PDB file of C-alpha atoms in Angstrom:
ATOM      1  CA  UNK A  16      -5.969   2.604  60.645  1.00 73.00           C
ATOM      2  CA  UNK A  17      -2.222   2.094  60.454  1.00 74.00           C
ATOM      3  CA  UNK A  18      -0.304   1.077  63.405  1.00 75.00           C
ATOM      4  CA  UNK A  19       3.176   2.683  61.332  1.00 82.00           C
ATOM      5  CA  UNK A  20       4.163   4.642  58.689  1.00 85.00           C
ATOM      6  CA  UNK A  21       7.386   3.825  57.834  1.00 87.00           C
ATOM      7  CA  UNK A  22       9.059   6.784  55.468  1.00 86.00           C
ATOM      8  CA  UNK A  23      12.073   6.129  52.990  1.00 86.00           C
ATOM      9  CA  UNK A  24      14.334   9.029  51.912  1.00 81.00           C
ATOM     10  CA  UNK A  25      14.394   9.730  48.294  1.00 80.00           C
ATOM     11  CA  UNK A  26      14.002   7.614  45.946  1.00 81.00           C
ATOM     12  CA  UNK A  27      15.285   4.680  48.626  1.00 88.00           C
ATOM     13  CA  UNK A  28      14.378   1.363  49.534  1.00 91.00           C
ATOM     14  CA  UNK A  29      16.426   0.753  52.325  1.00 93.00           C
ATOM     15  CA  UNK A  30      15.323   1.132  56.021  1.00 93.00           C
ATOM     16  CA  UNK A  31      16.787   3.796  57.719  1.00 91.00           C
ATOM     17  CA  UNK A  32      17.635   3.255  61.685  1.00 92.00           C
ATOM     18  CA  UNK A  33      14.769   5.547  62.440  1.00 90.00           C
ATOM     19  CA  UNK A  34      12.914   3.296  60.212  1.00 90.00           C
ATOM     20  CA  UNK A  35      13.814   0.241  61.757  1.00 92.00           C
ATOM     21  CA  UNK A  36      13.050   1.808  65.301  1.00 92.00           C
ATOM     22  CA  UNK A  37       9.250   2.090  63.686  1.00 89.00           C
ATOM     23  CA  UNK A  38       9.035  -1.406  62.357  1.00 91.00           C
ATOM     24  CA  UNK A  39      10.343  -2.343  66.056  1.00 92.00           C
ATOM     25  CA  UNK A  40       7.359  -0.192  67.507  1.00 89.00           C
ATOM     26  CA  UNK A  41       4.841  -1.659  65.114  1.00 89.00           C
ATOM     27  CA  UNK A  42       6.005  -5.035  66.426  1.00 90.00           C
ATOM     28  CA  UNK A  43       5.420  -4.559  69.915  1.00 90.00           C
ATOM     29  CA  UNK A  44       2.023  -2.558  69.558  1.00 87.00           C
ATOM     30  CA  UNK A  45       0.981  -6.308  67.692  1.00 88.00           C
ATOM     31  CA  UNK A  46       2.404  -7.781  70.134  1.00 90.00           C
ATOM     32  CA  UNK A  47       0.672  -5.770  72.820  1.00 91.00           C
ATOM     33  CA  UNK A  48      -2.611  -6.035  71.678  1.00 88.00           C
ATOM     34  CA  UNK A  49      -2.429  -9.964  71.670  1.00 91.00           C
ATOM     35  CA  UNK A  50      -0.441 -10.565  68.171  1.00 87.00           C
ATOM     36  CA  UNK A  51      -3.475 -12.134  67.105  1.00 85.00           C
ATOM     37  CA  UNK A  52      -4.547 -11.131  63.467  1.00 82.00           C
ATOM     38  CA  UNK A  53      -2.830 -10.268  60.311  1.00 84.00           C
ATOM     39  CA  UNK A  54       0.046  -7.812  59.516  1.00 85.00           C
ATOM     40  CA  UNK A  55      -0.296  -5.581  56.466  1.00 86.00           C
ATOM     41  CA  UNK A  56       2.472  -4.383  54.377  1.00 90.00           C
ATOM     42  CA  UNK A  57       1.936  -1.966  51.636  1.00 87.00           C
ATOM     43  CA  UNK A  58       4.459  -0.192  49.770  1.00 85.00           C
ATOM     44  CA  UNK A  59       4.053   3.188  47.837  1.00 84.00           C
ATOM     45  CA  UNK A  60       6.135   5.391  45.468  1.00 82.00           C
ATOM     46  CA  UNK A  61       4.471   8.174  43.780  1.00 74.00           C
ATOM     47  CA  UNK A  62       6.893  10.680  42.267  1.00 69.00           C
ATOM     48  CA  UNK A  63       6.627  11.446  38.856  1.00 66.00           C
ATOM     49  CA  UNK A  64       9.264  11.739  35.962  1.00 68.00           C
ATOM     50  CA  UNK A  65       9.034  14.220  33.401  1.00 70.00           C
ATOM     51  CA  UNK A  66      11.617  12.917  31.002  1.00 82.00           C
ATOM     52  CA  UNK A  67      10.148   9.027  31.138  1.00 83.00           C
ATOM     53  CA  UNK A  68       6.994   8.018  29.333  1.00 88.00           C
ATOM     54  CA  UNK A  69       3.883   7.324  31.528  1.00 85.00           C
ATOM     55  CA  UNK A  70       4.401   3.218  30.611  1.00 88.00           C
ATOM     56  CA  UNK A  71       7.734   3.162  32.190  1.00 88.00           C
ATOM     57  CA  UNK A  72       6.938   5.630  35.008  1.00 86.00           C
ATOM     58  CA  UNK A  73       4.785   3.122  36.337  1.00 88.00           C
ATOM     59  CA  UNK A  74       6.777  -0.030  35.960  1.00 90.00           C
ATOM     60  CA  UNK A  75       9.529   2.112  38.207  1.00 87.00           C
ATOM     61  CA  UNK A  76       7.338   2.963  40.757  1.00 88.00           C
ATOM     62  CA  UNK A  77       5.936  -0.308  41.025  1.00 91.00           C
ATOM     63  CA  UNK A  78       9.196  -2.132  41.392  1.00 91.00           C
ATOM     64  CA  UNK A  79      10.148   0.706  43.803  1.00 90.00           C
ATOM     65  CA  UNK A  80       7.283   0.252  45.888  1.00 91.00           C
ATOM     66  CA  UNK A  81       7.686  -3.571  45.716  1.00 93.00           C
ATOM     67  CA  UNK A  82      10.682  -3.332  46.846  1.00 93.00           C
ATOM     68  CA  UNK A  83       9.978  -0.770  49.533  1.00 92.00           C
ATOM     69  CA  UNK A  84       7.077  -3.418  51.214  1.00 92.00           C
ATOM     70  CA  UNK A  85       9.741  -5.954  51.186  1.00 94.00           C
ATOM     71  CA  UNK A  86      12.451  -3.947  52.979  1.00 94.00           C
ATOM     72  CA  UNK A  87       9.681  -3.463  55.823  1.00 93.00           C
ATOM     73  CA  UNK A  88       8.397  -7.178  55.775  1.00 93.00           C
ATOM     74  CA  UNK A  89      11.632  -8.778  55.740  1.00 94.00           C
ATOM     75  CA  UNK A  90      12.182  -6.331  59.021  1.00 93.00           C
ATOM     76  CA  UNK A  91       9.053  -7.623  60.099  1.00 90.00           C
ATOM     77  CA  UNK A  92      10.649 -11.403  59.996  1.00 88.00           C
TER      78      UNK A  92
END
């Protein structure tokens, strides 16, 4: 099971302080259990857009969620 959920507002792919309070948590939970292991990072975006075809939908939410992942990992560094 996850160790965090980190939650973006909107449509946005920045951390939010509350975010990066999470990522800080998640840290020192790894850290508490040893830091031995691997970290997963997974990024999601699911909110659909009635005026865009399906095609283009999903290159959006892909780069969004890319994007998301690497706000959290380069927190994580």
């Amino acid at each position: 099971p996850p160790t965090a959920i980190v939650y973006f507002p909107g449509d946005g792919t920045s951390l939010s302080p509350a975010a990066r309070s999470q990522v800080r948590e998640a840290v020192n939970a790894f850290k508490a259990a040893g830091g031995g292991g691997t970290v997963r990072v997974v990024g999601h975006a699911s909110s659909r857009t009635a005026n865009m075809p399906v095609e283009k939908h999903l290159e959006v939410i892909f780069d969004k969620s890319q994007r998301r992942a690497t706000a959290v990992a380069q927190a994580l560094i």
